[in-house]
CSV table of C-alpha atoms in Angstrom, one decimal:
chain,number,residue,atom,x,y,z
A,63,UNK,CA,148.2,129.2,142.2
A,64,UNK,CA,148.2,131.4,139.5
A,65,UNK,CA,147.6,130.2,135.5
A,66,UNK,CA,150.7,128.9,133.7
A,67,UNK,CA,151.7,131.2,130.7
A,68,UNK,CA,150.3,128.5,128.2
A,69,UNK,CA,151.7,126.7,125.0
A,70,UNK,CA,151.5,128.6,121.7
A,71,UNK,CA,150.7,126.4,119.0
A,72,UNK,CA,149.5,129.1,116.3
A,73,UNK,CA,151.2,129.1,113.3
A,74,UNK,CA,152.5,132.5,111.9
A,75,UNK,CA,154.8,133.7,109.3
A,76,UNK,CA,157.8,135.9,109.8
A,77,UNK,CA,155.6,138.9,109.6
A,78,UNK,CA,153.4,137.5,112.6
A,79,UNK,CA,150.2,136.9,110.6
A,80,UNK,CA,148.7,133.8,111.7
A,81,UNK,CA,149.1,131.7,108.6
A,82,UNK,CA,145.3,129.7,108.7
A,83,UNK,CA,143.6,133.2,109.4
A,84,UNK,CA,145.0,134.4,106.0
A,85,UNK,CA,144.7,131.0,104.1
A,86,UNK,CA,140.4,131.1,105.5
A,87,UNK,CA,140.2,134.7,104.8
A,88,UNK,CA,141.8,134.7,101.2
A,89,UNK,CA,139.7,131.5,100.3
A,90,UNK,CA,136.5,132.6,101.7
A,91,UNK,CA,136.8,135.8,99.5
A,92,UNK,CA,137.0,134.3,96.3
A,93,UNK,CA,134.0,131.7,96.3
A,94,UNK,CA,131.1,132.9,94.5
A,95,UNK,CA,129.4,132.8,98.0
A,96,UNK,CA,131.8,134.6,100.1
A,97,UNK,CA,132.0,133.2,103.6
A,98,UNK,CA,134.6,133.5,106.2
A,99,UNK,CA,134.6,130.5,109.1
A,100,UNK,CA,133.2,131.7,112.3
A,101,UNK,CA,136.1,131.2,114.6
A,102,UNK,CA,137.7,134.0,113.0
A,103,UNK,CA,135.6,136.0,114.9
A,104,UNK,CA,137.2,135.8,118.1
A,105,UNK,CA,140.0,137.9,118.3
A,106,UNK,CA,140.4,139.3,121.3
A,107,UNK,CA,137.7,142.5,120.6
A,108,UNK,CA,135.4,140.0,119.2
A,109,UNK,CA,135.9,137.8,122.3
A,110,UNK,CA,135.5,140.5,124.9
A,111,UNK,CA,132.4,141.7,122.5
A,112,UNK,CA,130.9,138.4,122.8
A,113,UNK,CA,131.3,138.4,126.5
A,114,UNK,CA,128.8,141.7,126.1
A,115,UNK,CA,126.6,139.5,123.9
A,116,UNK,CA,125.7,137.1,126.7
A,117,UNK,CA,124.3,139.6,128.9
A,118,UNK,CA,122.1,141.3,126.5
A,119,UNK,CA,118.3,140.8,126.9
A,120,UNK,CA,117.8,139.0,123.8
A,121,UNK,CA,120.6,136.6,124.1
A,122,UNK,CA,118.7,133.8,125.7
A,123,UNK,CA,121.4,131.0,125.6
A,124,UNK,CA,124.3,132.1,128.0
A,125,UNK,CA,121.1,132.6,131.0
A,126,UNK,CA,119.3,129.0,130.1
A,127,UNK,CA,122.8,126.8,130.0
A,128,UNK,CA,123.6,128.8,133.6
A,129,UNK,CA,120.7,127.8,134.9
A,130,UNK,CA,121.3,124.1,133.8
A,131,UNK,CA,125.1,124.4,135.5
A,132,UNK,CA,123.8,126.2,138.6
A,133,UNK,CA,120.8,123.4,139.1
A,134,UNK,CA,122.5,120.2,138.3
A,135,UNK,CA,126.0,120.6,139.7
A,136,UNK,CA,124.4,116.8,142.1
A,137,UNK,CA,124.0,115.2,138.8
A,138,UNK,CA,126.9,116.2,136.8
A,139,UNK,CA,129.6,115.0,140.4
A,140,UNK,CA,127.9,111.4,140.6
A,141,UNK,CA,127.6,111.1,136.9
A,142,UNK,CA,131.4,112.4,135.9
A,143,UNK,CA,132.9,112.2,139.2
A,144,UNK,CA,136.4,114.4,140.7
A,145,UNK,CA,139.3,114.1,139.9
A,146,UNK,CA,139.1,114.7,136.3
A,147,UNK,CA,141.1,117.1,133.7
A,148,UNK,CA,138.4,119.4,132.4
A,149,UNK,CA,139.7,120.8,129.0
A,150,UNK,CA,137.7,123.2,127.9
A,151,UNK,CA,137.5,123.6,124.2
A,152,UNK,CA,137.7,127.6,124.3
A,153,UNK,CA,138.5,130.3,126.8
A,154,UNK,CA,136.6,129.8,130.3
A,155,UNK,CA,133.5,132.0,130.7
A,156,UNK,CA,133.4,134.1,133.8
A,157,UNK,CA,130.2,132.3,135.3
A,158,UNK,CA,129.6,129.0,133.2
A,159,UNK,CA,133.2,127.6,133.9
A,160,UNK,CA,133.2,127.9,137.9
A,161,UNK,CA,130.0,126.7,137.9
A,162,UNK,CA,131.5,123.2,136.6
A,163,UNK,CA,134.7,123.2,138.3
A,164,UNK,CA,132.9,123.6,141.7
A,165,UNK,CA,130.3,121.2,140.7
A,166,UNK,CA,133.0,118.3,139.9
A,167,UNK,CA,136.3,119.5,141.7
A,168,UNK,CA,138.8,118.3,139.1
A,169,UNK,CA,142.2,117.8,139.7
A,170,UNK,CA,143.3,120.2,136.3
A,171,UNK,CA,141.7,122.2,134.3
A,172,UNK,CA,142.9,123.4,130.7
A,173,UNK,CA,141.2,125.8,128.3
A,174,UNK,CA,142.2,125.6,124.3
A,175,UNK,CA,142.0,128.7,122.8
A,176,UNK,CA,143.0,130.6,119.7
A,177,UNK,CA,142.9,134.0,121.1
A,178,UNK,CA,146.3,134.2,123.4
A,179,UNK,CA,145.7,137.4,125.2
A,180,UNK,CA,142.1,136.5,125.6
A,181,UNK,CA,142.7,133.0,126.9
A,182,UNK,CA,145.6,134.3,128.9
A,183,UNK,CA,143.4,137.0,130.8
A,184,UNK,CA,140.4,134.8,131.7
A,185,UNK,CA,142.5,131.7,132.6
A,186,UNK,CA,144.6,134.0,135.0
A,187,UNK,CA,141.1,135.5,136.8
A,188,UNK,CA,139.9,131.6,136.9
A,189,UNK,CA,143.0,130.5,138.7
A,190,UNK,CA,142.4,133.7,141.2
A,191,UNK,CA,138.8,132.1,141.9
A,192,UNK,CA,140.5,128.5,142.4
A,193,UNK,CA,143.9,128.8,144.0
A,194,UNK,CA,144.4,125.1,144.5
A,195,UNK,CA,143.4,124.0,141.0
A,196,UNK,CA,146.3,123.9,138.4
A,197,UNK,CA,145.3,126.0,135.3
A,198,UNK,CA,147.4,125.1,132.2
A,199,UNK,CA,145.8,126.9,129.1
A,200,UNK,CA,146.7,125.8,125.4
A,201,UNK,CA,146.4,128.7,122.8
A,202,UNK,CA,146.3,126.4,119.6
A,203,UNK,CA,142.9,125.9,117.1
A,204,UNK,CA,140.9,123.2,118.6
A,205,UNK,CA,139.7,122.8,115.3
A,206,UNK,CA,142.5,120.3,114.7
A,207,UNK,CA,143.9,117.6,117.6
A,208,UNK,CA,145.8,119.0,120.4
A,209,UNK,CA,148.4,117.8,121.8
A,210,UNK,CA,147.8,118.7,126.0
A,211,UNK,CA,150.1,119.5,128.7
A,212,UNK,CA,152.1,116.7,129.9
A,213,UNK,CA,150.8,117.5,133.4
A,214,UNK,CA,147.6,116.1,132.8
A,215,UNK,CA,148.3,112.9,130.6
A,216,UNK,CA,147.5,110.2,132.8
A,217,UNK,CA,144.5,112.0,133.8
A,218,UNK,CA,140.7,111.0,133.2
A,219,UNK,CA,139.4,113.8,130.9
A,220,UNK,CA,136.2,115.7,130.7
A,221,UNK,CA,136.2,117.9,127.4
A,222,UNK,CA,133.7,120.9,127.9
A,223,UNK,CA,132.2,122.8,124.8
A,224,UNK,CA,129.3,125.2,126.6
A,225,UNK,CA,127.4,127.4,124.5
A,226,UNK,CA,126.5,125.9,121.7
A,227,UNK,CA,129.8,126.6,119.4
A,228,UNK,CA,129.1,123.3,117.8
A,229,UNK,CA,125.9,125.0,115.7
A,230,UNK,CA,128.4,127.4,114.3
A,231,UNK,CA,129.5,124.5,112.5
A,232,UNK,CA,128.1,122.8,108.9
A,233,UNK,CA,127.4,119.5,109.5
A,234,UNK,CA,130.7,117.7,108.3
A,235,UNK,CA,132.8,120.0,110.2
A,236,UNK,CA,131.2,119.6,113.5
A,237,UNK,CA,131.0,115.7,113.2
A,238,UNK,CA,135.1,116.5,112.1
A,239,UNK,CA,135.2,118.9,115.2
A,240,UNK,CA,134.0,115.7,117.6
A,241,UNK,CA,136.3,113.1,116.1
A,242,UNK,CA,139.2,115.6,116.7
A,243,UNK,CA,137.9,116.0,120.4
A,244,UNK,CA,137.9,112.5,121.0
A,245,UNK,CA,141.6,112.5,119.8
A,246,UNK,CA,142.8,115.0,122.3
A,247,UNK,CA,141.3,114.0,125.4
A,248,UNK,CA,142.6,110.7,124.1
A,249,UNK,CA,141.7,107.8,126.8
A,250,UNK,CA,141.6,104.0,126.3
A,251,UNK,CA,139.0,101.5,126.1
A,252,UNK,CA,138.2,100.7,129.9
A,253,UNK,CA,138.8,104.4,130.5
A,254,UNK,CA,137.0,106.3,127.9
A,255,UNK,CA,137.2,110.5,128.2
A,256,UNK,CA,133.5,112.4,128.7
A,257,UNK,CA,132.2,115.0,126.7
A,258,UNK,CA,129.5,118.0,128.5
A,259,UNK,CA,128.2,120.2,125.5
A,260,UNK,CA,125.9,122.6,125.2
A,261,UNK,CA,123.3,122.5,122.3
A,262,UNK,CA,121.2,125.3,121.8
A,263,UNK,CA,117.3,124.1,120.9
A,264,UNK,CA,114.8,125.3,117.8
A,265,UNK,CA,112.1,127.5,119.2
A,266,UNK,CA,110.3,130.1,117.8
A,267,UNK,CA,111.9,132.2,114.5
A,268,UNK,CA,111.6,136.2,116.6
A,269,UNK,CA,113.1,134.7,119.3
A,270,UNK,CA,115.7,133.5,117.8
A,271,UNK,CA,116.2,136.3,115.2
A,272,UNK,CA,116.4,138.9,117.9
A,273,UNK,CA,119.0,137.2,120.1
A,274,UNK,CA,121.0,137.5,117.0
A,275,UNK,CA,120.7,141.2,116.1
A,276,UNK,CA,120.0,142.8,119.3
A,277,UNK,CA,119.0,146.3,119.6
A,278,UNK,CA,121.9,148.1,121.1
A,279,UNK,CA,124.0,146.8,117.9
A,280,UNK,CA,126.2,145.2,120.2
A,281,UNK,CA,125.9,141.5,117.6
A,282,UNK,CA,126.5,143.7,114.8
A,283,UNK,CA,129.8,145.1,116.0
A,284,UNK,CA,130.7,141.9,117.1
A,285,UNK,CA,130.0,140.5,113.1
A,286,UNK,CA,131.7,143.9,112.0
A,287,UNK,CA,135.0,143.6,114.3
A,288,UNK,CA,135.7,140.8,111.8
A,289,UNK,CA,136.0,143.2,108.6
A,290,UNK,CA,138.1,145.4,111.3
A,291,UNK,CA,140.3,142.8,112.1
A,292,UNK,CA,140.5,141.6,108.5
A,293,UNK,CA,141.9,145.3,107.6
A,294,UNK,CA,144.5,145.5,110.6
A,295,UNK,CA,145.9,142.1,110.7
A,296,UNK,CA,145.8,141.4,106.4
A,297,UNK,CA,146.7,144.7,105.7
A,298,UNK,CA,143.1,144.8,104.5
A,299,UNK,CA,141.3,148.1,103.2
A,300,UNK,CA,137.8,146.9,103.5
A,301,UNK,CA,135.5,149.8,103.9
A,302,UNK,CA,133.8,148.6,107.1
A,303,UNK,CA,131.0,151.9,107.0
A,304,UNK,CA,129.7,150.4,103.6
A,305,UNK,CA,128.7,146.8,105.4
A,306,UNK,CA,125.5,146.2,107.5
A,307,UNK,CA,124.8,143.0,109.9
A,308,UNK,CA,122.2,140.8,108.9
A,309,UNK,CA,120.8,137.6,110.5
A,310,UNK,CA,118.5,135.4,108.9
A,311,UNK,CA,116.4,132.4,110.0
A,312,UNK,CA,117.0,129.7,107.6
A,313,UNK,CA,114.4,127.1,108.2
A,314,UNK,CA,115.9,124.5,105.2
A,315,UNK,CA,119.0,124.2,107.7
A,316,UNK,CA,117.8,125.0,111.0
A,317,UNK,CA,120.0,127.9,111.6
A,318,UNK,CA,120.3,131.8,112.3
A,319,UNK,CA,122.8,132.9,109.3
A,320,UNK,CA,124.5,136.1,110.0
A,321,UNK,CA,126.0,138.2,106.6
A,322,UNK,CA,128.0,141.1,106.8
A,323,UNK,CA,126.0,143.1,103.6
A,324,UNK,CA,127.7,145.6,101.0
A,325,UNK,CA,125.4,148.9,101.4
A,326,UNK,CA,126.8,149.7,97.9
A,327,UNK,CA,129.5,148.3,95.5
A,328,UNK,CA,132.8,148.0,96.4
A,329,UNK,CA,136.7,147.5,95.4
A,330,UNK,CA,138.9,146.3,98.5
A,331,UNK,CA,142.2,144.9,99.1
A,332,UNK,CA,143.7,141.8,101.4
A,333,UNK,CA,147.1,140.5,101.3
A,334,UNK,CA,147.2,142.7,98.1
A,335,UNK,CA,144.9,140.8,96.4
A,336,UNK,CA,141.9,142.8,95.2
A,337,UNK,CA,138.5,141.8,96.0
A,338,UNK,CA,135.3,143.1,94.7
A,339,UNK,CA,131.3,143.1,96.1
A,340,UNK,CA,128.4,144.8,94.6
A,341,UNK,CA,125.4,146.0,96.3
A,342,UNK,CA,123.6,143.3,98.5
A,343,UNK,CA,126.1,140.8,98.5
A,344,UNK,CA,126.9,139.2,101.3
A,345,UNK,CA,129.7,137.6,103.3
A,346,UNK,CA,128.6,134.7,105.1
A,347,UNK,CA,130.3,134.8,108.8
A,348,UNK,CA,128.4,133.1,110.8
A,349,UNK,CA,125.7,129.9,111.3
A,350,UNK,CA,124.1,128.8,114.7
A,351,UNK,CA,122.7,125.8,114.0
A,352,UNK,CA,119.6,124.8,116.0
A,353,UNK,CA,118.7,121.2,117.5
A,354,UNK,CA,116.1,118.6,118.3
A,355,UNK,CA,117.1,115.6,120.4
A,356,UNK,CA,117.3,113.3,117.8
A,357,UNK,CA,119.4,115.7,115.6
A,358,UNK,CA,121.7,116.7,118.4
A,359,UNK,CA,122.4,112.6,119.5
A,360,UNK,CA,122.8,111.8,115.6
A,361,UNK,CA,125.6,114.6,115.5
A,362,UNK,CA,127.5,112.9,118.5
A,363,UNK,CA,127.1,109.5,117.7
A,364,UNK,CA,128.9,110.7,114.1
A,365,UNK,CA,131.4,112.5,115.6
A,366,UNK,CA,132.2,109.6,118.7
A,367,UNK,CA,130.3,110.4,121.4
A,368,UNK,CA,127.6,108.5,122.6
A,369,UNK,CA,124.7,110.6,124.5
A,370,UNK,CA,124.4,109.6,128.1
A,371,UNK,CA,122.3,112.4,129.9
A,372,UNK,CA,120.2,115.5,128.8
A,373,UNK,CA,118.9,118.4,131.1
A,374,UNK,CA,117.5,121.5,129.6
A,375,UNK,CA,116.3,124.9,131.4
A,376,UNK,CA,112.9,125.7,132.4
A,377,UNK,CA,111.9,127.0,128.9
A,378,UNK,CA,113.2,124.3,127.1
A,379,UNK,CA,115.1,126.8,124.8
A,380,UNK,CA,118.6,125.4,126.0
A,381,UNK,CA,120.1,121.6,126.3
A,382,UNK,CA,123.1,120.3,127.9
A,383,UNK,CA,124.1,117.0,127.4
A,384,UNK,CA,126.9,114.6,128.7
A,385,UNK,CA,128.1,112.6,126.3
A,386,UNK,CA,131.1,109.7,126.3
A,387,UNK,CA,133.6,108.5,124.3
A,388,UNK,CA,131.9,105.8,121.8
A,389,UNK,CA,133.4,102.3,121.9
A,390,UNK,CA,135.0,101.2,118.4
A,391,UNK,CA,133.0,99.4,116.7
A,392,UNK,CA,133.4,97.6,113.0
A,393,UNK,CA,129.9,96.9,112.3
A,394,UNK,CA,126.3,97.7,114.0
């Protein structure tokens, strides 16, 4: 079976500009602390960049949350069980994603994902790898509830969100991020939806600064695609040579930072609105926030979910946890 063309559920203007990207971008510019949300990183460059990112050296997550899938595929069937509509909050990686949907043989599986062509590509090769599964990707912002494919509404859900995305993410909009889960997958009381999540773990500062700013340069692209896209999709003239990647350890918030820098002042335009930065400032593009069991099962329980089962990799750099619908409650 091959994956269905998907619903579009991006908003854009008549000239095609998706309407949010512009509202972050034009926002994030004027603060006195520029900073652009990290989603807007993945366009389809930066997602195919990224892909590049996880099999770099350095980049320790993407080879610890494998080794998690590849080990406890026994423990995640009894403990979530078949038949399930895994909906994947982002486009399917290559070797993470199989490793579930083998593990748990669901009876759908549906990606949500803002990049179309992206989430259109990698669905298609997933269906190739599981002709009998029906693949019914989304391209919508999973920021905000989704509304799923009708083919999978009476379904028992499994949300999946590997990687650790959910450390890219201040506090308030993560716990925001899980609430808005919850209301996708929907469910009821007897037959509350699961949630398996990756949650990156705090280690030592070199390890973690250098899988953020590898030596090939391939992170800083990635960071620097975003001015590029910026300039070609907001009829942008940011000069992209003048800004360096930077990622900093910021031990008050337990998270890598990463800053596109201005080498030297600058005058830019976005949407025709002019835009200034003088030497050494930054645009803030990226956090990956990093956990400690009790921080990560305070962040679900905020956001819904309540913890259920952890595994972690042989280092214990990485964590994965399975996590379920919390019941609703009106006092402790």
């Amino acid at each position: 079976m091959t994956a269905q063309p998907g619903i579009a559920l991006v908003d854009r203007d008549e000239d095609g500009i998706d309407k949010a990207f512009r509202s972050d971008v034009l926002a994030g510019l004027k603060q006195a602390h520029k900073a652009i949300p990290a989603r807007w990183l993945y366009d389809d460059a930066g997602s195919q960049l990224f892909e590049d990112i996880t099999s770099l050296e350095e980049y320790y997550p993407t080879r610890s949350e494998t080794q998690i899938l590849e080990a406890r595929g026994d423990e995640f069937r009894r403990l979530i069980g078949k038949d399930r509509a895994v909906v994947e909050f982002g486009s399917g990686s290559s070797v993470k994603t199989p490793l579930l949907l083998k593990a748990i043989a669901p009876a759908a599986y549906v990606p949500l994902d803002i990049s179309g062509d992206f989430l259109r590509q990698s669905s298609a090769a997933l269906a190739r790898k599981f002709p009998g599964l029906p693949v019914l990707p989304v391209e919508a912002d999973f920021m905000k509830q989704v509304t799923l494919p009708p083919e999978v509404e009476e379904m028992r859900k499994l949300g999946f969100f590997p990687g650790s995305t959910i450390g890219n993410m201040v506090a308030r909009t993560a716990v925001d991020l899980l609430r808005s889960m919850r209301a996708t997958l929907g469910g009821t009381e007897g037959e509350r939806p699961l949630l398996l999540i990756g949650m990156d773990l705090v280690k030592d500062v070199a390890v973690l600064e250098a899988a953020y700013d590898d030596a090939r340069g391939v992170t800083a692209e990635f960071n620097l695609n975003l001015a590029r896209r910026i300039n070609r999709e907001l009829n942008g003239t940011i000069p992209v040579d003048d800004l360096v990647h930077k990622a900093i350890w910021n031990d008050d918030f337990s998270r890598i930072e990463m800053h596109l820098e201005a080498k030297c002042d600058m005058d830019f335009e976005v949407c025709e609105q002019r835009f200034s930065m003088i030497a050494g400032e930054t645009i803030h593009t990226e956090n990956s926030h990093k956990f400690s069991p009790r921080s990560a099962n305070l962040l679900l329980l905020a956001g819904g979910w309540t913890p259920m089962a952890r595994w972690t990799d042989d280092e214990d750099r990485f964590s994965v946890i399975l996590a379920e619908a919390s019941e609703h409650r009106n006092a402790p």
